[in-house]
Short mmCIF file of C-alpha atoms and ligand atoms in Angstrom, two decimals:
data_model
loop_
_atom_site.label_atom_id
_atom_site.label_comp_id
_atom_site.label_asym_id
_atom_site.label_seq_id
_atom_site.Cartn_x
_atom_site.Cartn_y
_atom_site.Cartn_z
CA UNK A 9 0.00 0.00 0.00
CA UNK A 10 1.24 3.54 -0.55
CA UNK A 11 0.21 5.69 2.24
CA UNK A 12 0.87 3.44 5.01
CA UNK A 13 1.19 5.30 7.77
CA UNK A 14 3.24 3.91 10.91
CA UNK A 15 1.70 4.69 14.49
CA UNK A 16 3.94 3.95 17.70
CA UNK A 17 1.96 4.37 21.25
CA UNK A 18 4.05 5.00 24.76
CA UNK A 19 3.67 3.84 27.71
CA UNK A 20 1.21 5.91 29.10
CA UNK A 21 -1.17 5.55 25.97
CA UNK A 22 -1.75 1.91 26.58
CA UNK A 23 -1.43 1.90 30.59
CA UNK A 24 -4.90 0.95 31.16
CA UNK A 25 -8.27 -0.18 29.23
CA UNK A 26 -9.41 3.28 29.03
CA UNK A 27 -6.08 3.93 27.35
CA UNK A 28 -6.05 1.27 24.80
CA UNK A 29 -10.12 2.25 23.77
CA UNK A 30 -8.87 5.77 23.06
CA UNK A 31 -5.32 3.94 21.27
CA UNK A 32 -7.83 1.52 18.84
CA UNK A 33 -10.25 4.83 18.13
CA UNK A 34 -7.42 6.41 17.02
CA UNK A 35 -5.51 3.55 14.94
CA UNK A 36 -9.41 2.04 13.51
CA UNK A 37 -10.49 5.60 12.28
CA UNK A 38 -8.00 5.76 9.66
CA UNK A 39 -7.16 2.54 7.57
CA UNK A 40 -3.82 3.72 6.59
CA UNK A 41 -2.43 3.39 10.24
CA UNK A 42 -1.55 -0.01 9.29
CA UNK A 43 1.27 -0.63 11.70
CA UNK A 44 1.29 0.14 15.45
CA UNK A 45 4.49 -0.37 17.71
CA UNK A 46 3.54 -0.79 21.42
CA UNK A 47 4.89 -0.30 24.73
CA UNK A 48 4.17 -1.77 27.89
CA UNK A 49 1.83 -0.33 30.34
CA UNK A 50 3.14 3.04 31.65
CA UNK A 51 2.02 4.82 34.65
CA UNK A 52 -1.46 4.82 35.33
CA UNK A 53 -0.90 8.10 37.62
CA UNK A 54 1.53 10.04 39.18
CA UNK A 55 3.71 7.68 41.80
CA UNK A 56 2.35 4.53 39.68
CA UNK A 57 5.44 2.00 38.69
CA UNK A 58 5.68 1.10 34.36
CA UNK A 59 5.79 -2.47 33.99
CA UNK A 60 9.35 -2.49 32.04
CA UNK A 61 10.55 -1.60 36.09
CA UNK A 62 8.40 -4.19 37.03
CA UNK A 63 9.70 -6.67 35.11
CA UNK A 64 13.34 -5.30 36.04
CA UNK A 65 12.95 -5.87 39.42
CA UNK A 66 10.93 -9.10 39.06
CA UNK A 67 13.96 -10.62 37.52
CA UNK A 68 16.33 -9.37 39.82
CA UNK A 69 14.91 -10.96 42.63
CA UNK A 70 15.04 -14.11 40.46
CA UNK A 71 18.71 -13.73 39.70
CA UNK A 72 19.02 -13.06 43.44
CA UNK A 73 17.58 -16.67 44.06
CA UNK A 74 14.76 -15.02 46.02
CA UNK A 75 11.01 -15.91 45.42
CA UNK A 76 9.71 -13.66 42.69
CA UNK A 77 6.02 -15.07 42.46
CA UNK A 78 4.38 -12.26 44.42
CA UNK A 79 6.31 -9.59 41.67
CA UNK A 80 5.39 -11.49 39.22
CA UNK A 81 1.88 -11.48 39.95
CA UNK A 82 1.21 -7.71 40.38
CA UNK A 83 2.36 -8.11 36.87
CA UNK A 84 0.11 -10.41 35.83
CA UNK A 85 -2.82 -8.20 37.22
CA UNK A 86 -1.59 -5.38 35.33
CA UNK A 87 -2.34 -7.58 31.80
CA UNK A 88 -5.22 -9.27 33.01
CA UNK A 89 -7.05 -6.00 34.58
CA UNK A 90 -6.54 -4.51 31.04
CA UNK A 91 -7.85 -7.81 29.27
CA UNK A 92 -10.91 -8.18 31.94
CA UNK A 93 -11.62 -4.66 31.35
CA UNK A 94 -11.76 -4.89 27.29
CA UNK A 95 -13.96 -7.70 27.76
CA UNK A 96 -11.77 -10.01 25.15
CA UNK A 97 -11.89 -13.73 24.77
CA UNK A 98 -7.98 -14.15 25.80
CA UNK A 99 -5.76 -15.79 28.52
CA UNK A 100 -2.49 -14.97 29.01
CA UNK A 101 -1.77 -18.07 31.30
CA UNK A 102 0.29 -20.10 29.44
CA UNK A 103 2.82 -16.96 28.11
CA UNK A 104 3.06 -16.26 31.84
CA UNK A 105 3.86 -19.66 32.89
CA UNK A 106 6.65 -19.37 30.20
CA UNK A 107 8.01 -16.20 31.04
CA UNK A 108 8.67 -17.44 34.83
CA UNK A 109 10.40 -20.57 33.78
CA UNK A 110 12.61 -18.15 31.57
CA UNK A 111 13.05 -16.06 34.65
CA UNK A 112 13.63 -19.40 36.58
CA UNK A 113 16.08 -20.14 34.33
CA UNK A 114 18.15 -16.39 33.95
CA UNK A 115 16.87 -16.14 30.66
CA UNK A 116 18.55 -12.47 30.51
CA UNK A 117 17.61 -8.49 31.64
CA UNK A 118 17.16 -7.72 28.42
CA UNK A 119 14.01 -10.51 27.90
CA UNK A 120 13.12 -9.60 30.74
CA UNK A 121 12.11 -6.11 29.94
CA UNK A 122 11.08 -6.78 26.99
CA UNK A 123 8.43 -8.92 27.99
CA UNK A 124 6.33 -6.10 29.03
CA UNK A 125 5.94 -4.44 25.56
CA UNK A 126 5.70 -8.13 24.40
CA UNK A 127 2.66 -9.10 25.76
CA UNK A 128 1.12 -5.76 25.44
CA UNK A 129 1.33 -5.98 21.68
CA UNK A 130 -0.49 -9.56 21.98
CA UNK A 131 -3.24 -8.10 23.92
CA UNK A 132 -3.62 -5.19 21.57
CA UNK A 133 -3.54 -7.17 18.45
CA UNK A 134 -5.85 -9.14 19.71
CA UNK A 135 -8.23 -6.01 20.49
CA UNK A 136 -8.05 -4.35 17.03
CA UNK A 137 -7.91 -7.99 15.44
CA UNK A 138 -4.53 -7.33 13.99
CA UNK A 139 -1.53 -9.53 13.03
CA UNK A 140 1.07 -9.87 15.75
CA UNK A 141 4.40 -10.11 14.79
CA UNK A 142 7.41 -10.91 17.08
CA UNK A 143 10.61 -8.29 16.14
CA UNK A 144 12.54 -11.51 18.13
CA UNK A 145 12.80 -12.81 14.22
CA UNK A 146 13.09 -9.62 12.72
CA UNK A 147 14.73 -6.36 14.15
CA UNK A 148 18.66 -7.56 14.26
CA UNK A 149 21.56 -6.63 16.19
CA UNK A 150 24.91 -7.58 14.88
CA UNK A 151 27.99 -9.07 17.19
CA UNK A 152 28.83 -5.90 18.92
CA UNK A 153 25.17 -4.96 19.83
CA UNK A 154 25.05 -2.72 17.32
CA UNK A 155 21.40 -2.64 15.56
CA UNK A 156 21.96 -3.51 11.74
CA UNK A 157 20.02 -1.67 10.00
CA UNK A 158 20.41 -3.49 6.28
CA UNK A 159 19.80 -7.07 7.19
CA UNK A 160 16.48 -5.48 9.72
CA UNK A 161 14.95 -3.87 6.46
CA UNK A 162 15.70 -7.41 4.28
CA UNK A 163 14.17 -9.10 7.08
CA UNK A 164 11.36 -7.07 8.25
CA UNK A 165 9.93 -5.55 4.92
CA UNK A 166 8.93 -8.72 3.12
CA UNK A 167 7.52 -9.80 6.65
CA UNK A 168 5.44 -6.50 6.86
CA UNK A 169 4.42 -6.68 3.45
CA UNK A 170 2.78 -9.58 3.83
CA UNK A 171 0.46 -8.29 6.76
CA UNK A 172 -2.42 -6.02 6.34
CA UNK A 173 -2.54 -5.05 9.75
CA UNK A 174 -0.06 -5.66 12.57
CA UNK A 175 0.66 -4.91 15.80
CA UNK A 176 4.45 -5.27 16.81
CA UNK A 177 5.93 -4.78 20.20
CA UNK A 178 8.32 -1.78 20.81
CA UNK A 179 11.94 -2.06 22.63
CA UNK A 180 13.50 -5.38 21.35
CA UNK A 181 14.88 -7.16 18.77
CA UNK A 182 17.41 -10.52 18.73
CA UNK A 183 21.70 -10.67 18.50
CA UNK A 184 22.65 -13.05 15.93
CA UNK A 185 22.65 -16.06 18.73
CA UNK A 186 19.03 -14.91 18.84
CA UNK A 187 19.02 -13.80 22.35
CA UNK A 188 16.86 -10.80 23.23
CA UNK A 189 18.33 -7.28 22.98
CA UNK A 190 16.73 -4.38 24.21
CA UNK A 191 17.50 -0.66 22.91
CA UNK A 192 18.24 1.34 25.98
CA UNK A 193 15.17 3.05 28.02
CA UNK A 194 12.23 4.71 26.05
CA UNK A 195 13.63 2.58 23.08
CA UNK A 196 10.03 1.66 21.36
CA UNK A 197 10.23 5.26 19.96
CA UNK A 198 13.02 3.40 17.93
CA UNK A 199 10.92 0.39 16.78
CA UNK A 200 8.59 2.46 15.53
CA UNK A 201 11.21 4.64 13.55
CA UNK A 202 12.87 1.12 11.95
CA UNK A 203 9.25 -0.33 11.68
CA UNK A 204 7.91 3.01 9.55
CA UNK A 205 11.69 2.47 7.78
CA UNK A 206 11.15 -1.19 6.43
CA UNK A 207 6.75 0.26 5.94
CA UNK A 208 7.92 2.65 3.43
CA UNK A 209 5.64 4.42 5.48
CA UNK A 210 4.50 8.24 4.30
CA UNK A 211 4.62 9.29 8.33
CA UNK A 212 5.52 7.68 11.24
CA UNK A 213 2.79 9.23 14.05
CA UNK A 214 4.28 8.93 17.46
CA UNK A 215 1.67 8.87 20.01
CA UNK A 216 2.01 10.33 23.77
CA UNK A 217 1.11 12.44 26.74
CA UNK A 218 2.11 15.62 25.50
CA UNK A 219 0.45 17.52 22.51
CA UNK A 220 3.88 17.73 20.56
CA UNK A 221 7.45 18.80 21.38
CA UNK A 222 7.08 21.37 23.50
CA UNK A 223 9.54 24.52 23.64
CA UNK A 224 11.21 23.21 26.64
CA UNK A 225 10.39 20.13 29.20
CA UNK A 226 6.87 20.69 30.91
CA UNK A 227 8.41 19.60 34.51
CA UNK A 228 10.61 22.93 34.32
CA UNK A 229 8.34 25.59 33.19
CA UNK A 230 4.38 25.54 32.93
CA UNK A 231 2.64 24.48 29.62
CA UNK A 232 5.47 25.69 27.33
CA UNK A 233 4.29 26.04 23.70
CA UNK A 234 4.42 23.25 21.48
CA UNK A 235 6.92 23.63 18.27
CA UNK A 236 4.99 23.38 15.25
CA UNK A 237 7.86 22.28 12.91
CA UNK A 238 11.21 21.10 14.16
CA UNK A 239 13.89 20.11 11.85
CA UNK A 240 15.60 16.59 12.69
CA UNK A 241 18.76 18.52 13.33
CA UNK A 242 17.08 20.71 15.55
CA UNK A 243 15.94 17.74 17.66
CA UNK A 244 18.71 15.58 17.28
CA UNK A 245 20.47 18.68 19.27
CA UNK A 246 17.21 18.60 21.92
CA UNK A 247 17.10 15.35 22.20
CA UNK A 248 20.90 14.68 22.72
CA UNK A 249 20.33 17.11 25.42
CA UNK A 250 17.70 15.66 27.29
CA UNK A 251 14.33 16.46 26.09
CA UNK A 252 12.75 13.42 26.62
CA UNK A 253 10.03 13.16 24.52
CA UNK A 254 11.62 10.85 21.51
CA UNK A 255 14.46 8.67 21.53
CA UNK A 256 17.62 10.20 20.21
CA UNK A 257 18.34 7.08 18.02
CA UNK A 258 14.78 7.09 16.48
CA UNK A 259 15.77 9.92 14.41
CA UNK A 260 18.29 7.82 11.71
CA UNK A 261 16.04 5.45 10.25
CA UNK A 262 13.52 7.83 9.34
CA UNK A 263 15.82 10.51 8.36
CA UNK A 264 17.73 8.42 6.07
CA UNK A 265 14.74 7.34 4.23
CA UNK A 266 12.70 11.08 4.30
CA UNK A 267 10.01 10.05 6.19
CA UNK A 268 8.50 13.06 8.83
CA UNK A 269 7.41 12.04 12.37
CA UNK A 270 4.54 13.35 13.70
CA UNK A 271 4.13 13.46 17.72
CA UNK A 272 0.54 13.59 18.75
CA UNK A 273 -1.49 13.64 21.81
CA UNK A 274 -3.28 10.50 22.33
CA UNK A 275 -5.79 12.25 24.81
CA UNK A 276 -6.27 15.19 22.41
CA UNK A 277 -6.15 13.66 18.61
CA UNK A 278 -7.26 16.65 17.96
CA UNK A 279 -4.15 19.02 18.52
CA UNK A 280 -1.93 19.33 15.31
CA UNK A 281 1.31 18.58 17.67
CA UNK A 282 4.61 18.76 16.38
CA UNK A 283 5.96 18.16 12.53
CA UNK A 284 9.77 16.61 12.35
CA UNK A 285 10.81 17.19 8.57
CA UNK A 286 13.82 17.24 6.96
CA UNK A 287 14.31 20.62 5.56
CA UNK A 288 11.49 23.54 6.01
CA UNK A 289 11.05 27.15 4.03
CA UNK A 290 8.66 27.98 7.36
CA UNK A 291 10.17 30.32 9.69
CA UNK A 292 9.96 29.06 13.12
CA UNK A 293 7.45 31.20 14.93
CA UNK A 294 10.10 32.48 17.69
CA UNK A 295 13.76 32.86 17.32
CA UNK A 296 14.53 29.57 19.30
CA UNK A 297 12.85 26.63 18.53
CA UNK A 298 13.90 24.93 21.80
CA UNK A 299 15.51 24.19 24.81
CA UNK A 300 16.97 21.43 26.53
CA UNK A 301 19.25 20.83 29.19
CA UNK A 302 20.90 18.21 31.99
CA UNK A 303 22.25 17.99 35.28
CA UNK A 304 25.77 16.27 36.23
CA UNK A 305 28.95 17.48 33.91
CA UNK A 306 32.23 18.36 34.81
CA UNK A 307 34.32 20.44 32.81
CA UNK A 308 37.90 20.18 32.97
CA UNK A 309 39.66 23.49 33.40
CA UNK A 310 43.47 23.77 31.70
CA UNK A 311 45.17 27.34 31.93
CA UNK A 312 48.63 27.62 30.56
CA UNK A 313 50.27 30.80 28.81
CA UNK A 314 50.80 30.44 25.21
CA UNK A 315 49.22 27.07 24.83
CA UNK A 316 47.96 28.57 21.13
CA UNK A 317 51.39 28.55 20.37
CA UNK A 318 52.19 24.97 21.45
CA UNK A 319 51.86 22.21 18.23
CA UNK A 320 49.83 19.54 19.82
CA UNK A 321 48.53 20.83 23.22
CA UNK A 322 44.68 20.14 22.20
CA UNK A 323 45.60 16.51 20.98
CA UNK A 324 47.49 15.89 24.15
CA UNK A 325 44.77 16.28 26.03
CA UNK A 326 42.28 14.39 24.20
CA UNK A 327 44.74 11.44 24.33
CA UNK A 328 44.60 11.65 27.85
CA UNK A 329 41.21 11.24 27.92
CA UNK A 330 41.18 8.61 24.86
CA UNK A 331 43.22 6.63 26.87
CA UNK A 332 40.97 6.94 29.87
CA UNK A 333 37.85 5.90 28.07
CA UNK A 334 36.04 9.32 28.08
CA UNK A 335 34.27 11.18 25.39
CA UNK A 336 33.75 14.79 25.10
CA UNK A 337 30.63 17.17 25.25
CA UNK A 338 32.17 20.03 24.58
CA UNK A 339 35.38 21.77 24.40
CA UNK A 340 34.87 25.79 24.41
CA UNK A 341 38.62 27.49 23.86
CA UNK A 342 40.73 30.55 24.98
CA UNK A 343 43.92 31.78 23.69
CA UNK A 344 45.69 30.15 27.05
CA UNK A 345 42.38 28.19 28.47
CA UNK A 346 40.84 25.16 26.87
CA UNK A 347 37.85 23.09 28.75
CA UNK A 348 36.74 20.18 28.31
CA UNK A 349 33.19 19.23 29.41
CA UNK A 350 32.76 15.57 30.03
CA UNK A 351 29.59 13.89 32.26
CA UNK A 352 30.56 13.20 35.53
CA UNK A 353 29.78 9.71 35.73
CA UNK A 354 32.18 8.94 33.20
CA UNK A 355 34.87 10.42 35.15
CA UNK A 356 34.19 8.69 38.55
CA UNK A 357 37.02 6.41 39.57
CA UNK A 358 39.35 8.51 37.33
CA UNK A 359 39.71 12.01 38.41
CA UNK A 360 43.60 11.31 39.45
CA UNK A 361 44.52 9.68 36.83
CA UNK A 362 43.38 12.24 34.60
CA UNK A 363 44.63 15.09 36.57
CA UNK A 364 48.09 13.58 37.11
CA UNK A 365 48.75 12.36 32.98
CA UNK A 366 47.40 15.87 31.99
CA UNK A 367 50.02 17.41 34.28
CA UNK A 368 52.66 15.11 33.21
CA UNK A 369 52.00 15.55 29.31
CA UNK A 370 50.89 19.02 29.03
CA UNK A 371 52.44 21.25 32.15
CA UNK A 372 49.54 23.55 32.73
CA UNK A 373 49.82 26.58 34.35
CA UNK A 374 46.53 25.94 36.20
CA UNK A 375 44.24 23.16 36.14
CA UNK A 376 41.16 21.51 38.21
CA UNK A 377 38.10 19.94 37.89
CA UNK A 378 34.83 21.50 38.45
CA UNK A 379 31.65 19.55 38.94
CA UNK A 380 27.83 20.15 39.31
CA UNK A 381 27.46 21.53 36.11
CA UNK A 382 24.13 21.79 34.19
CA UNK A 383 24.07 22.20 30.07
CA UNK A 384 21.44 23.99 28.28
CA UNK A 385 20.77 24.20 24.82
CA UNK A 386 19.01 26.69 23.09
CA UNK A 387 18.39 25.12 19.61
CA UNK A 388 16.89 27.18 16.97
CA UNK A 389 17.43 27.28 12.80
CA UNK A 390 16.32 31.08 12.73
CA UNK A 391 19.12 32.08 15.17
CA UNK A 392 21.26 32.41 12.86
CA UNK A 393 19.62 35.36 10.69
CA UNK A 394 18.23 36.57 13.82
CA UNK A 395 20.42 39.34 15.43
CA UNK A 396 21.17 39.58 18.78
CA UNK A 397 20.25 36.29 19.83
CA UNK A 398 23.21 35.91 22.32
CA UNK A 399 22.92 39.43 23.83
CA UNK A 400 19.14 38.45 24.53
CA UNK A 401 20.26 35.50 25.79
CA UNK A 402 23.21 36.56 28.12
CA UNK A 403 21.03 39.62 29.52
CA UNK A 404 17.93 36.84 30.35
CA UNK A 405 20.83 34.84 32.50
CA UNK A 406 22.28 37.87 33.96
CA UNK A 407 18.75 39.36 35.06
CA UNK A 408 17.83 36.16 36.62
CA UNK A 409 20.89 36.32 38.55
CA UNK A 410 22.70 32.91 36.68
CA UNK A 411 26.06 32.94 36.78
CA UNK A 412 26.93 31.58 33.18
CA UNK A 413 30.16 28.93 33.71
CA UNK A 414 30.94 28.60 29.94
CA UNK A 415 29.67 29.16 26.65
CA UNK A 416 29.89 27.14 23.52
CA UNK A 417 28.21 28.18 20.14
CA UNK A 418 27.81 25.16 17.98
CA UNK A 419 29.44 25.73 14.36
CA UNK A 420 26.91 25.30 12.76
CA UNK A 421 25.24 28.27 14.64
CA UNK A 422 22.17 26.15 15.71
CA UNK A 423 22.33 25.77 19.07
CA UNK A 424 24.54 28.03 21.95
CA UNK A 425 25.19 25.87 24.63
CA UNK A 426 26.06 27.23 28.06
CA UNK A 427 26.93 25.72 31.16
CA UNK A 428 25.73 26.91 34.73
CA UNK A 429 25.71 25.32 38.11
CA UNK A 430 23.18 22.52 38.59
CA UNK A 431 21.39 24.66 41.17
CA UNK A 432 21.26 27.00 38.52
CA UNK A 433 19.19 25.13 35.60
CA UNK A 434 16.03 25.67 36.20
CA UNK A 435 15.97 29.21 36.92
CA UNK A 436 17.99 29.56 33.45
CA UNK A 437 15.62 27.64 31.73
CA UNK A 438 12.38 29.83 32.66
CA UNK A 439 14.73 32.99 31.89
CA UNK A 440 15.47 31.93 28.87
CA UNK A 441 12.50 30.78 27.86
CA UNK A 442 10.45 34.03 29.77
CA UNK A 443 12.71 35.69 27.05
CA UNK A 444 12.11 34.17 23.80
CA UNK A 445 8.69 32.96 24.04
CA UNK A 446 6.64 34.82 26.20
CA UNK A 447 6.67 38.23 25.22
CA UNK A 448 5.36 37.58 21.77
CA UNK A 449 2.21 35.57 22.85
CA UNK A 450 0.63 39.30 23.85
P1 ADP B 19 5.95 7.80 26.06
O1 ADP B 19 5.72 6.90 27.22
O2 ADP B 19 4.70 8.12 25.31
O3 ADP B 19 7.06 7.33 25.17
P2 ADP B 19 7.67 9.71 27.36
O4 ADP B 19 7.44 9.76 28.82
O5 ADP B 19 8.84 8.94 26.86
O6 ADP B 19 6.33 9.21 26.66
O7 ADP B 19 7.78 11.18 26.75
C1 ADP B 19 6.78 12.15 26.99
C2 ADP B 19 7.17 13.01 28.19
O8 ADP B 19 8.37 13.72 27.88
C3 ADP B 19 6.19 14.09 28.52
O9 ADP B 19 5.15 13.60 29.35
C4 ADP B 19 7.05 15.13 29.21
O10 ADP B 19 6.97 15.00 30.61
C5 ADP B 19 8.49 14.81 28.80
N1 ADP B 19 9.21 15.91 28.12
C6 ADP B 19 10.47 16.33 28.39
N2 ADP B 19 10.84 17.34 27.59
C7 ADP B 19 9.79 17.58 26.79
C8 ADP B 19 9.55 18.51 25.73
N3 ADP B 19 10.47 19.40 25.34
N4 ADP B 19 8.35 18.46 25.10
C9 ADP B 19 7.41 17.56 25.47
N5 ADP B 19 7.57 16.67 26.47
C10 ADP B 19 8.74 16.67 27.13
N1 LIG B 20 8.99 0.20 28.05
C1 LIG B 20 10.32 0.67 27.76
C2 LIG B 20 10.75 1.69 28.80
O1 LIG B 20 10.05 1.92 29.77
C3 LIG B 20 10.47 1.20 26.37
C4 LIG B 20 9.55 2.35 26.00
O2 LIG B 20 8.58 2.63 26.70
O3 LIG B 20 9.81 2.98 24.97
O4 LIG B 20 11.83 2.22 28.70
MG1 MG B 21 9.13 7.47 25.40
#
């Protein structure tokens, strides 16, 4: 078919049978929603507990040797309150006496989670009378872990192409000793992208609890605007930096084959929500498009007269680092300074050694570690024609009294990045954001 379009619900949009009645509205009202990639339940309200954590914890008691049946059971009520509720002619018994032999038997973390978007998908199929189709057989990893794209698409597109209608489970796919691998948290968002990839799919409609991408993260500052059309680069830069609504690695599949995503509200169809496109003539309707930040960096201060004089100071560092494991964020540079921002997990267990091998190769003047740094990104395309945008910026951050620890403007003059103390962040985001957005809703 030509205008199949790809629909992927979260967590939240199938937590409970209300959910999935407003989910199979939504998927049975248009016939070109063909294929729909499903999480497990979510949270059914604030404080509630998503059954991927669930399932984590129900298998780490079983790895522990302890008794897991009493976990394993709230689980089961979680399925069969939603099945009970629906009112469909299904029992889940035997897949559940399965799953806790596999448990029994340390069948892997990874299964484990994935169990929970797993039998979701089979109670959802079931709902809309849809095909069901296992990704175990079809979405591949290769020997490293690394998800193979090429021999997915060989695999999955005949498979899909056969179906009218299918429902497949989000999160998982199989290593080449067919073992279950899951993508890292929040990784249906990346099913769905490989799924409307190997569909040919015209859009891939990502279904949540928010009414698009919204200019920055709802838990920071109060109903922020939605974005009406982001570019992928725009949220690749977002999405890097912590605005959780999509998966940073659900972005490649459909970029590569020019396919927009479309995040919509599943409790207000309705709303247009937000348009992810390659390339766009429209003019974003503010100056930024977005912002995004995170807690817990460290930036690695080096001070040394003349080091833009000295051949191979900058590489000398890095190999430090290289040799230590670490990657870079961001490396902002002075004629004698030179930071390196790196996140602070990465450097725990490994502060000396840095500190002493930087000394050794390099000879700073000056040089220390500072931690409890926050980044923020403000992403925007129309930045760059847009004058003034750091002065607007910088006076936001010095009104709200943020001290601003280091600035980085991205080359491609999309996104300035600064960095301010984690106590800091959320201040800066609401100036920031008080700056850009507000003022031009009057
Ligand atoms: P799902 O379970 O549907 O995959 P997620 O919880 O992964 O949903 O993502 C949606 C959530 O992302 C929203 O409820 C919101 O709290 C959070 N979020 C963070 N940053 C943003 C943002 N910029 N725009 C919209 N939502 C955001
Ligand atoms: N259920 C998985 C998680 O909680 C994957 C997802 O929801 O996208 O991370
Ligand atoms: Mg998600």
């Amino acid at each position: 078919m030509e205008n199949t379009k790809v629909v992927k619900f979260g967590g939240s949009s199938l937590a409970d049978a209300g959910q999935f009645r407003k989910v199979a509205d939504i998927v049975l009202s248009d016939p070109a929603r063909r294929f729909v990639v499903a999480s497990a339940p979510g949270k059914r309200f604030s404080g509630d507990t998503k059954v991927t954590d669930m399932l984590y914890n129900c298998y780490d008691l079983a790895v522990k040797g302890e008794s897991f049946d009493k976990a394993f059971e709230a689980i089961e009520e979680r399925f069969n309150s939603i099945i009970n509720e629906l009112g469909i002619e299904l029992s889940l018994a035997d897949e559940f006496a399965n799953i806790k032999n596999a448990f029994a038997h340390r069948a892997g973390r990874d299964y484990a989670a994935s169990r929970g978007e797993y039998l979701n998908s089979i109670v959802l199929a079931k709902f809309l009378g849809f095909d069901f189709i296992d990704p175990a057989g079809y979405i591949r990893f290769d020997e490293k872990g690394a998800f193979d794209l090429e021999t997915t698409r060989s695999l999955l597109a005949p498979k899909l192409a056969s179906s009218a209608h299918a429902v497949i489970p989000g999160f998982y796919g199989s290593m080449p000793n067919d073992t279950i691998k899951t993508f890292s948290r929040g990784g249906s968002d990346v099913t769905g992208s490989i799924v409307a990839n190997a569909a040919n799919a015209v859009i891939y409609e990502n279904w949540t609890d928010v009414s698009g991408f919204l200019i920055c993260d709802p838990r920071v500052v109060d109903n922020p605007k939605p974005i009406t059309t982001i570019t992928y680069r725009e949220l690749r830069e977002l999405a890097y930096m912590g605005a959780g609504v999509l998966h940073e690695d659900a972005i490649f599949p459909v970029r590569k084959a020019g396919i927009p995503i479309n995040i919509k509200n599943t409790n207000h169809p309705e709303d247009r929500g937000t348009f992810i496109v390659a390339e766009t003539a429209e003019t974003s309707q503010y100056t930024i498009t977005g912002i995004a930040g995170k807690k817990g960096f460290s930036v690695i201060q080096i001070e040394k007269d003349m080091m833009n004089a000295e051949v191979g100071f900058g590489r000398n560092v890095l190999r430090v680092l290289e040799k230590n494991g670490l990657c870079f964020e961001h490396m902002p540079s002075g004629i004698d300074t030179m930071s390196v921002v790196v996140n602070s997990e990465s450097l725990i267990g490994k502060e000396k050694a840095i500190i002493d091998e930087i000394n050794f190769r390099c000879h700073p003047d000056k040089l220390e570690i500072e931690n409890n740094l926050a980044l923020i990104a403000v992403v925007g395309r129309s930045m760059r024609k847009a004058r003034g945008t750091a002065g607007r910026l910088f006076s936001a951050l010095a009104h709200a009294r943020v001290n601003v620890k280091m600035i980085d403007q991205g080359s491609s003059e999309l996104n300035i990045i600064i960095g301010v103390e984690e106590e800091d962040f959320e201040t800066a985001t609401r100036a920031i954001y008080d700056m850009f957005v507000l003022p031009q809703e009057k």
